């Protein structure tokens, strides 16, 4: 009998150990969501909340992997399957990935330079696009920053601090589409939640990581300092500076530019949309015909001048809804523009 009791105790003990090992550092918050503080898995937003930071406007208290999958379908294909039937397309002209990448875009994630972004795109075989990546979108707290007000006017006002509204603005206006239904918006939010930044994505010091792990033992002041450090380790919003079209007599026309970098921009950006006239009537390739077209127009201010189109894009109009987004300084520097011109010049045989 005594032995039996001991066995039972042992069993309970072993089960408890296994259960603790399984759950790891998981805690339940007031809404019943499991959030982990295991630094190898923890989400940035969860850690911030545990440290006592305020919720973000769009903080989610639940996560549903099936909804995230539907969100991914909408992002990649513009529609999904509902009850065996295709849902209505968000836009006839675009899908989100025409303008946004889905993964990491910088080696150092606090970097915002277009040179570092192109380098990372080249090293990792991804595109170089006018919109910012969806990776870490959930962790941002401001959208359509700075000069985007010039393009979208009062539309940005409600979208600047509310992710759901930013998604709606982009679905209707940037995508030349429509506002999302509630279930579509929710699914995309779950997709963003799934692809939020993890603590291990940030370059925190070993000591900071240790402090995250033992957060409950920290004093209030230490917690606050750690919140500040974490928030400095990623961007809460991407800057957006509109540059003017360089005046004719100030242009370098490729002089001193690097055509090899220009080729990368052409392939990873322009051809992403223009190869085979994918989202537009204008079909571009790496032949001298495309280059000749650009070179003939390079001096002017028409939409076919690289200097003009890159800084202003085009606008959608009735009967012609597809438009080209502009490149901000953060998405293409004037030096890179000159590199692109140098490549086009070479290709045109000039
Ligand atoms: C034709 C190009 C284009 C398409 C298509 C497009 N976007 Fe955008 N989107 C942009 C640009 C340009 C911005 C400006 C801010 C940025 O991303 O840098 C933007 C901004 C956003 C932002 C705010 C991001 C920020 O950090 O400021 C969200 C959210 C967004 N888009 C979601 C979507 C979703 C969801 C879709 C698909 C339904 C979509 N976009 C389709 C071009 C596009
Ligand atoms: C997100 C997709 C996208 C990207 C990236 C893109 N374009 Fe466009 N571009 C368009 C669309 C859409 C139009 C509108 C043309 C139309 O009406 O079909 C356009 C129009 C143009 C036009 C004007 C054509 C005309 O008939 O006036 C030029 C020139 C052009 N793009 C060049 C470029 C170059 C150079 C790049 C790279 C730096 C580039 N585009 C990147 C989508 C894109």
XYZ file of C-alpha atoms and ligand atoms in Angstrom:
436
model
C 0.000 0.000 0.000
C 2.764 2.342 0.994
C 4.644 1.489 -2.199
C 1.523 2.069 -4.281
C 1.132 5.554 -2.787
C 4.750 6.381 -3.541
C 4.294 5.271 -7.135
C 1.246 7.476 -7.501
C 3.177 10.421 -6.103
C 6.034 9.766 -8.480
C 3.622 9.657 -11.371
C 2.042 12.957 -10.389
C 5.481 14.495 -9.974
C 6.688 13.305 -13.398
C 3.456 14.433 -15.072
C 3.811 17.859 -13.489
C 7.391 18.206 -14.743
C 6.378 17.210 -18.269
C 3.452 19.636 -18.185
C 5.696 22.501 -17.088
C 8.235 21.634 -19.774
C 5.484 21.597 -22.382
C 3.889 24.854 -21.423
C 7.292 26.499 -21.116
C 6.995 30.125 -20.212
C 3.376 30.541 -21.039
C 1.053 32.799 -19.196
C -2.591 33.467 -19.465
C -3.715 37.057 -19.607
C -7.081 38.382 -18.636
C -8.669 37.430 -21.947
C -7.536 33.849 -21.779
C -4.906 34.139 -24.521
C -1.696 32.249 -24.040
C 1.288 34.479 -24.436
C 4.798 33.197 -24.140
C 7.858 34.874 -22.650
C 10.219 32.233 -23.976
C 12.718 34.496 -25.764
C 13.087 32.009 -28.604
C 9.424 32.247 -29.502
C 7.941 35.318 -27.853
C 6.161 37.967 -29.924
C 7.327 41.544 -29.467
C 3.805 42.789 -28.740
C 3.194 40.137 -26.073
C 6.437 40.919 -24.282
C 5.589 44.631 -24.279
C 2.202 43.920 -22.749
C 3.758 41.706 -20.071
C 6.173 44.497 -19.240
C 3.215 46.759 -18.638
C 3.117 48.744 -21.884
C -0.249 50.005 -23.166
C -2.103 47.961 -25.774
C -1.817 49.210 -29.349
C -5.013 50.490 -30.971
C -5.220 47.273 -32.993
C -4.015 44.850 -30.283
C -5.642 41.464 -30.761
C -6.596 39.257 -27.862
C -7.011 36.090 -29.869
C -5.276 34.423 -32.771
C -6.832 32.014 -35.242
C -4.486 30.171 -37.623
C -7.326 29.320 -40.046
C -8.256 32.982 -40.364
C -4.591 33.847 -40.946
C -4.543 31.323 -43.801
C -7.597 32.973 -45.384
C -5.866 36.337 -44.937
C -2.818 35.018 -46.759
C -5.012 33.807 -49.613
C -6.602 37.266 -49.912
C -3.196 38.929 -49.879
C -1.685 36.657 -52.523
C -4.702 36.112 -54.758
C -7.112 38.912 -53.919
C -9.816 36.365 -53.165
C -10.405 33.063 -51.410
C -12.829 30.145 -51.489
C -15.981 30.458 -49.369
C -18.352 27.473 -49.207
C -16.759 26.025 -52.338
C -17.181 29.277 -54.271
C -14.636 31.935 -55.201
C -15.159 35.138 -53.221
C -15.330 38.501 -54.967
C -11.940 39.910 -55.928
C -10.645 42.828 -53.839
C -9.356 44.498 -56.994
C -9.540 43.723 -60.689
C -6.129 45.260 -61.221
C -3.833 44.421 -58.353
C -3.039 42.020 -55.547
C -1.271 43.262 -52.417
C 2.021 41.600 -53.373
C 2.290 43.738 -56.515
C 3.438 46.521 -54.197
C 4.339 44.895 -50.856
C 6.770 42.146 -49.928
C 5.747 39.744 -47.164
C 9.063 39.043 -45.438
C 12.017 40.808 -43.930
C 13.508 43.626 -46.057
C 16.570 44.737 -44.116
C 19.526 42.962 -42.565
C 19.440 45.441 -39.682
C 15.798 46.010 -38.973
C 16.150 49.563 -37.738
C 17.653 50.468 -41.111
C 15.545 52.447 -43.521
C 17.955 53.310 -46.309
C 16.993 52.349 -49.846
C 20.580 51.211 -50.477
C 20.444 48.678 -47.614
C 16.994 47.594 -48.796
C 18.198 46.931 -52.347
C 21.228 45.065 -51.063
C 19.029 42.830 -48.928
C 16.616 42.255 -51.834
C 19.548 41.258 -54.028
C 21.094 38.934 -51.435
C 17.781 37.252 -50.740
C 16.173 37.149 -54.166
C 13.179 39.324 -53.299
C 11.596 42.275 -55.093
C 12.233 45.976 -54.450
C 8.800 47.558 -54.261
C 7.156 50.940 -53.631
C 5.239 49.728 -50.539
C 6.720 48.585 -47.221
C 6.772 44.948 -46.210
C 3.876 43.254 -44.405
C 6.368 41.601 -42.059
C 6.095 43.408 -38.751
C 3.076 45.436 -39.929
C 1.336 44.352 -36.734
C 4.054 46.044 -34.694
C 3.687 49.420 -36.380
C 1.677 52.166 -34.807
C 1.666 54.758 -37.601
C 0.875 54.343 -41.266
C 0.977 56.442 -44.450
C 3.447 58.661 -42.710
C 4.789 62.102 -43.566
C 4.174 63.067 -47.190
C 1.469 60.495 -47.963
C -0.971 63.149 -46.864
C -0.081 64.990 -50.087
C -1.308 62.045 -52.121
C -4.330 60.865 -50.162
C -5.325 64.082 -48.380
C -7.958 63.698 -45.696
C -8.146 59.951 -46.359
C -4.959 59.398 -44.370
C -6.254 61.152 -41.271
C -8.129 58.122 -39.929
C -5.602 55.672 -41.276
C -2.521 57.042 -39.612
C -3.009 55.436 -36.218
C -5.398 52.600 -36.993
C -4.118 49.585 -38.878
C -7.580 48.406 -39.904
C -8.269 51.769 -41.533
C -4.881 51.711 -43.264
C -5.738 48.324 -44.760
C -9.089 49.672 -45.941
C -7.476 52.731 -47.531
C -5.035 50.527 -49.402
C -7.675 48.013 -50.497
C -9.895 50.697 -51.932
C -7.455 53.338 -53.152
C -3.921 51.929 -53.526
C -5.329 48.731 -55.037
C -8.011 50.502 -57.115
C -10.425 48.057 -55.521
C -13.080 48.170 -52.823
C -13.452 48.282 -49.049
C -13.076 44.870 -47.423
C -15.930 43.013 -45.767
C -15.545 42.478 -42.016
C -14.454 38.844 -42.380
C -11.834 39.780 -44.979
C -10.417 42.548 -42.824
C -10.344 40.252 -39.813
C -8.544 37.536 -41.772
C -5.855 39.954 -42.936
C -5.417 41.135 -39.340
C -4.866 37.531 -38.262
C -2.321 37.161 -41.050
C -0.501 40.262 -39.759
C -0.666 38.938 -36.209
C 0.922 35.705 -37.370
C 3.740 37.594 -39.085
C 4.551 39.987 -36.309
C 8.081 40.548 -35.075
C 9.546 38.096 -32.588
C 11.868 39.129 -29.801
C 14.649 37.107 -31.409
C 14.311 39.181 -34.620
C 15.491 42.281 -32.726
C 19.173 42.798 -32.026
C 18.793 42.973 -28.245
C 21.822 42.410 -26.040
C 22.200 39.149 -24.160
C 21.472 41.001 -20.959
C 18.235 42.480 -22.316
C 17.172 39.017 -23.460
C 17.807 37.672 -19.967
C 15.741 40.476 -18.510
C 12.881 39.687 -20.871
C 12.961 36.090 -19.715
C 12.879 36.993 -16.014
C 10.569 39.968 -16.483
C 8.448 39.291 -13.415
C 11.444 39.849 -11.155
C 12.235 43.275 -12.591
C 11.449 46.492 -10.763
C 8.965 48.905 -12.370
C 11.732 51.258 -13.501
C 13.635 48.394 -15.093
C 10.534 47.268 -16.919
C 9.986 50.759 -18.287
C 13.603 50.985 -19.443
C 13.287 47.626 -21.157
C 10.117 48.745 -22.961
C 12.024 51.756 -24.290
C 14.924 49.565 -25.431
C 12.669 47.091 -27.201
C 10.795 49.869 -28.969
C 14.062 51.378 -30.190
C 14.986 48.028 -31.744
C 12.443 48.171 -34.564
C 10.544 50.772 -36.571
C 7.077 51.705 -35.405
C 6.450 53.498 -38.663
C 8.198 53.875 -41.982
C 9.081 57.362 -43.120
C 7.825 58.632 -46.462
C 9.490 61.573 -48.177
C 8.207 62.689 -51.576
C 10.942 64.109 -53.772
C 10.345 66.549 -56.636
C 11.136 65.652 -60.237
C 14.734 66.755 -60.768
C 14.811 69.738 -63.119
C 16.120 69.083 -66.639
C 19.368 71.014 -66.193
C 20.086 69.418 -62.793
C 19.835 65.824 -64.047
C 22.967 63.686 -64.283
C 21.610 61.454 -67.066
C 23.477 58.449 -65.687
C 26.798 60.274 -65.334
C 28.742 58.627 -62.487
C 25.923 56.136 -61.948
C 26.391 52.398 -61.544
C 24.585 50.492 -64.332
C 24.895 47.211 -62.417
C 22.841 48.613 -59.562
C 20.491 50.098 -62.167
C 19.937 46.663 -63.664
C 18.979 45.309 -60.246
C 16.422 48.062 -59.742
C 15.014 47.466 -63.203
C 14.660 43.716 -62.623
C 13.501 43.761 -59.018
C 11.163 46.707 -59.302
C 10.056 47.828 -62.772
C 9.853 44.332 -64.258
C 7.951 43.070 -61.191
C 4.905 44.836 -62.697
C 5.853 45.598 -66.289
C 7.319 42.287 -67.505
C 4.858 40.889 -70.027
C 2.573 43.865 -69.298
C 1.466 42.050 -66.160
C -0.458 44.788 -64.378
C -0.311 47.501 -67.039
C -0.400 48.033 -70.808
C 3.252 48.974 -70.826
C 5.344 45.886 -71.482
C 8.997 46.247 -70.540
C 11.934 43.883 -70.979
C 15.703 43.994 -71.093
C 15.801 44.739 -74.805
C 16.943 47.943 -76.455
C 13.375 48.769 -77.519
C 12.272 49.422 -73.921
C 15.489 51.334 -73.278
C 15.125 53.365 -76.463
C 11.658 54.487 -75.380
C 12.960 55.746 -72.039
C 16.021 57.365 -73.537
C 14.055 59.387 -76.098
C 11.878 60.814 -73.314
C 14.535 61.188 -70.630
C 14.880 64.963 -70.907
C 11.242 65.916 -70.518
C 8.571 65.866 -67.824
C 6.161 63.403 -69.389
C 5.095 60.157 -67.740
C 7.622 58.372 -69.935
C 10.540 60.251 -68.457
C 12.085 58.139 -65.669
C 12.694 61.288 -63.640
C 8.996 62.113 -63.646
C 7.338 58.686 -63.401
C 9.432 57.474 -60.448
C 8.707 60.522 -58.292
C 5.070 60.983 -59.222
C 3.777 57.677 -60.498
C 0.437 57.994 -62.285
C -3.106 58.456 -61.009
C -6.045 56.213 -61.706
C -8.858 57.797 -63.658
C -12.328 56.725 -64.722
C -11.985 54.036 -67.336
C -8.318 53.515 -66.512
C -8.056 52.455 -62.907
C -4.608 50.904 -62.905
C -1.996 53.433 -61.869
C 1.634 53.381 -60.913
C 2.592 54.122 -57.295
C 5.310 56.704 -56.776
C 8.634 55.895 -55.131
C 9.441 57.891 -52.020
C 13.037 58.753 -51.196
C 12.995 55.866 -48.688
C 12.056 53.451 -51.451
C 14.426 54.816 -54.124
C 17.125 57.422 -53.601
C 18.142 59.984 -56.249
C 21.471 58.121 -56.523
C 19.636 54.883 -57.299
C 17.509 56.715 -59.839
C 20.741 57.853 -61.505
C 21.999 54.243 -61.438
C 18.810 53.163 -63.199
C 19.279 55.872 -65.825
C 22.906 54.735 -66.298
C 21.659 51.206 -66.980
C 18.976 52.395 -69.418
C 21.550 54.524 -71.219
C 23.851 51.519 -71.604
C 20.977 49.313 -72.773
C 19.923 51.931 -75.329
C 23.497 51.911 -76.656
C 24.009 55.631 -75.981
C -0.490 49.433 -56.347
C 0.275 49.330 -55.152
C -0.345 48.790 -53.863
C -1.205 47.735 -53.716
C -1.794 46.859 -54.772
C -1.442 47.604 -52.289
N -0.735 48.552 -51.608
Fe -0.729 48.830 -49.584
N 0.462 50.485 -49.840
C 1.025 50.895 -51.025
C 1.882 52.036 -50.769
C 2.709 52.765 -51.811
C 1.786 52.310 -49.386
C 2.455 53.468 -48.654
C 3.081 53.180 -47.378
C 4.130 52.098 -47.376
O 3.770 50.905 -47.444
O 5.300 52.406 -47.329
C 0.879 51.293 -48.841
C 0.546 51.192 -47.500
C -0.164 50.169 -46.926
C -0.382 50.029 -45.512
C 0.197 50.958 -44.456
C 1.633 50.555 -44.272
C 2.563 51.563 -43.643
O 3.516 51.113 -42.983
O 2.386 52.771 -43.814
C -1.126 48.897 -45.335
C -1.601 48.312 -44.034
C -1.372 48.342 -46.651
N -0.768 49.138 -47.589
C -2.081 47.196 -46.881
C -2.364 46.698 -48.158
C -3.175 45.536 -48.417
C -3.812 44.664 -47.354
C -3.228 45.381 -49.763
C -3.984 44.334 -50.563
C -5.385 44.217 -50.285
C -2.433 46.450 -50.351
N -1.916 47.213 -49.348
C -2.259 46.646 -51.714
C 0.812 50.354 -52.271
C -0.045 49.297 -52.541
C 3.347 48.168 -58.685
C 3.483 47.968 -60.086
C 4.451 48.852 -60.842
C 5.789 49.039 -60.613
C 6.632 48.441 -59.504
C 6.263 49.905 -61.663
N 5.221 50.270 -62.469
Fe 5.332 51.538 -64.047
N 3.322 51.499 -64.210
C 2.475 50.650 -63.527
C 1.113 50.889 -63.938
C -0.100 50.155 -63.435
C 1.162 51.931 -64.883
C -0.026 52.583 -65.589
C 0.035 52.265 -67.023
C -1.270 51.914 -67.604
O -2.133 52.800 -67.706
O -1.430 50.743 -67.943
C 2.566 52.286 -65.043
C 3.057 53.257 -65.915
C 4.378 53.450 -66.208
C 4.867 54.348 -67.222
C 4.032 55.289 -68.073
C 3.521 54.642 -69.268
C 2.731 55.601 -70.133
O 2.092 55.077 -71.023
O 2.746 56.804 -69.906
C 6.223 54.233 -67.224
C 7.200 54.972 -68.111
C 6.578 53.273 -66.202
N 5.414 52.820 -65.615
C 7.855 52.907 -65.869
C 8.204 52.192 -64.739
C 9.566 52.053 -64.256
C 10.781 52.612 -64.916
C 9.474 51.338 -63.095
C 10.599 50.965 -62.161
C 11.322 52.030 -61.537
C 8.075 51.033 -62.881
N 7.342 51.559 -63.892
C 7.587 50.320 -61.794
C 2.846 49.743 -62.567
C 4.103 49.636 -62.008
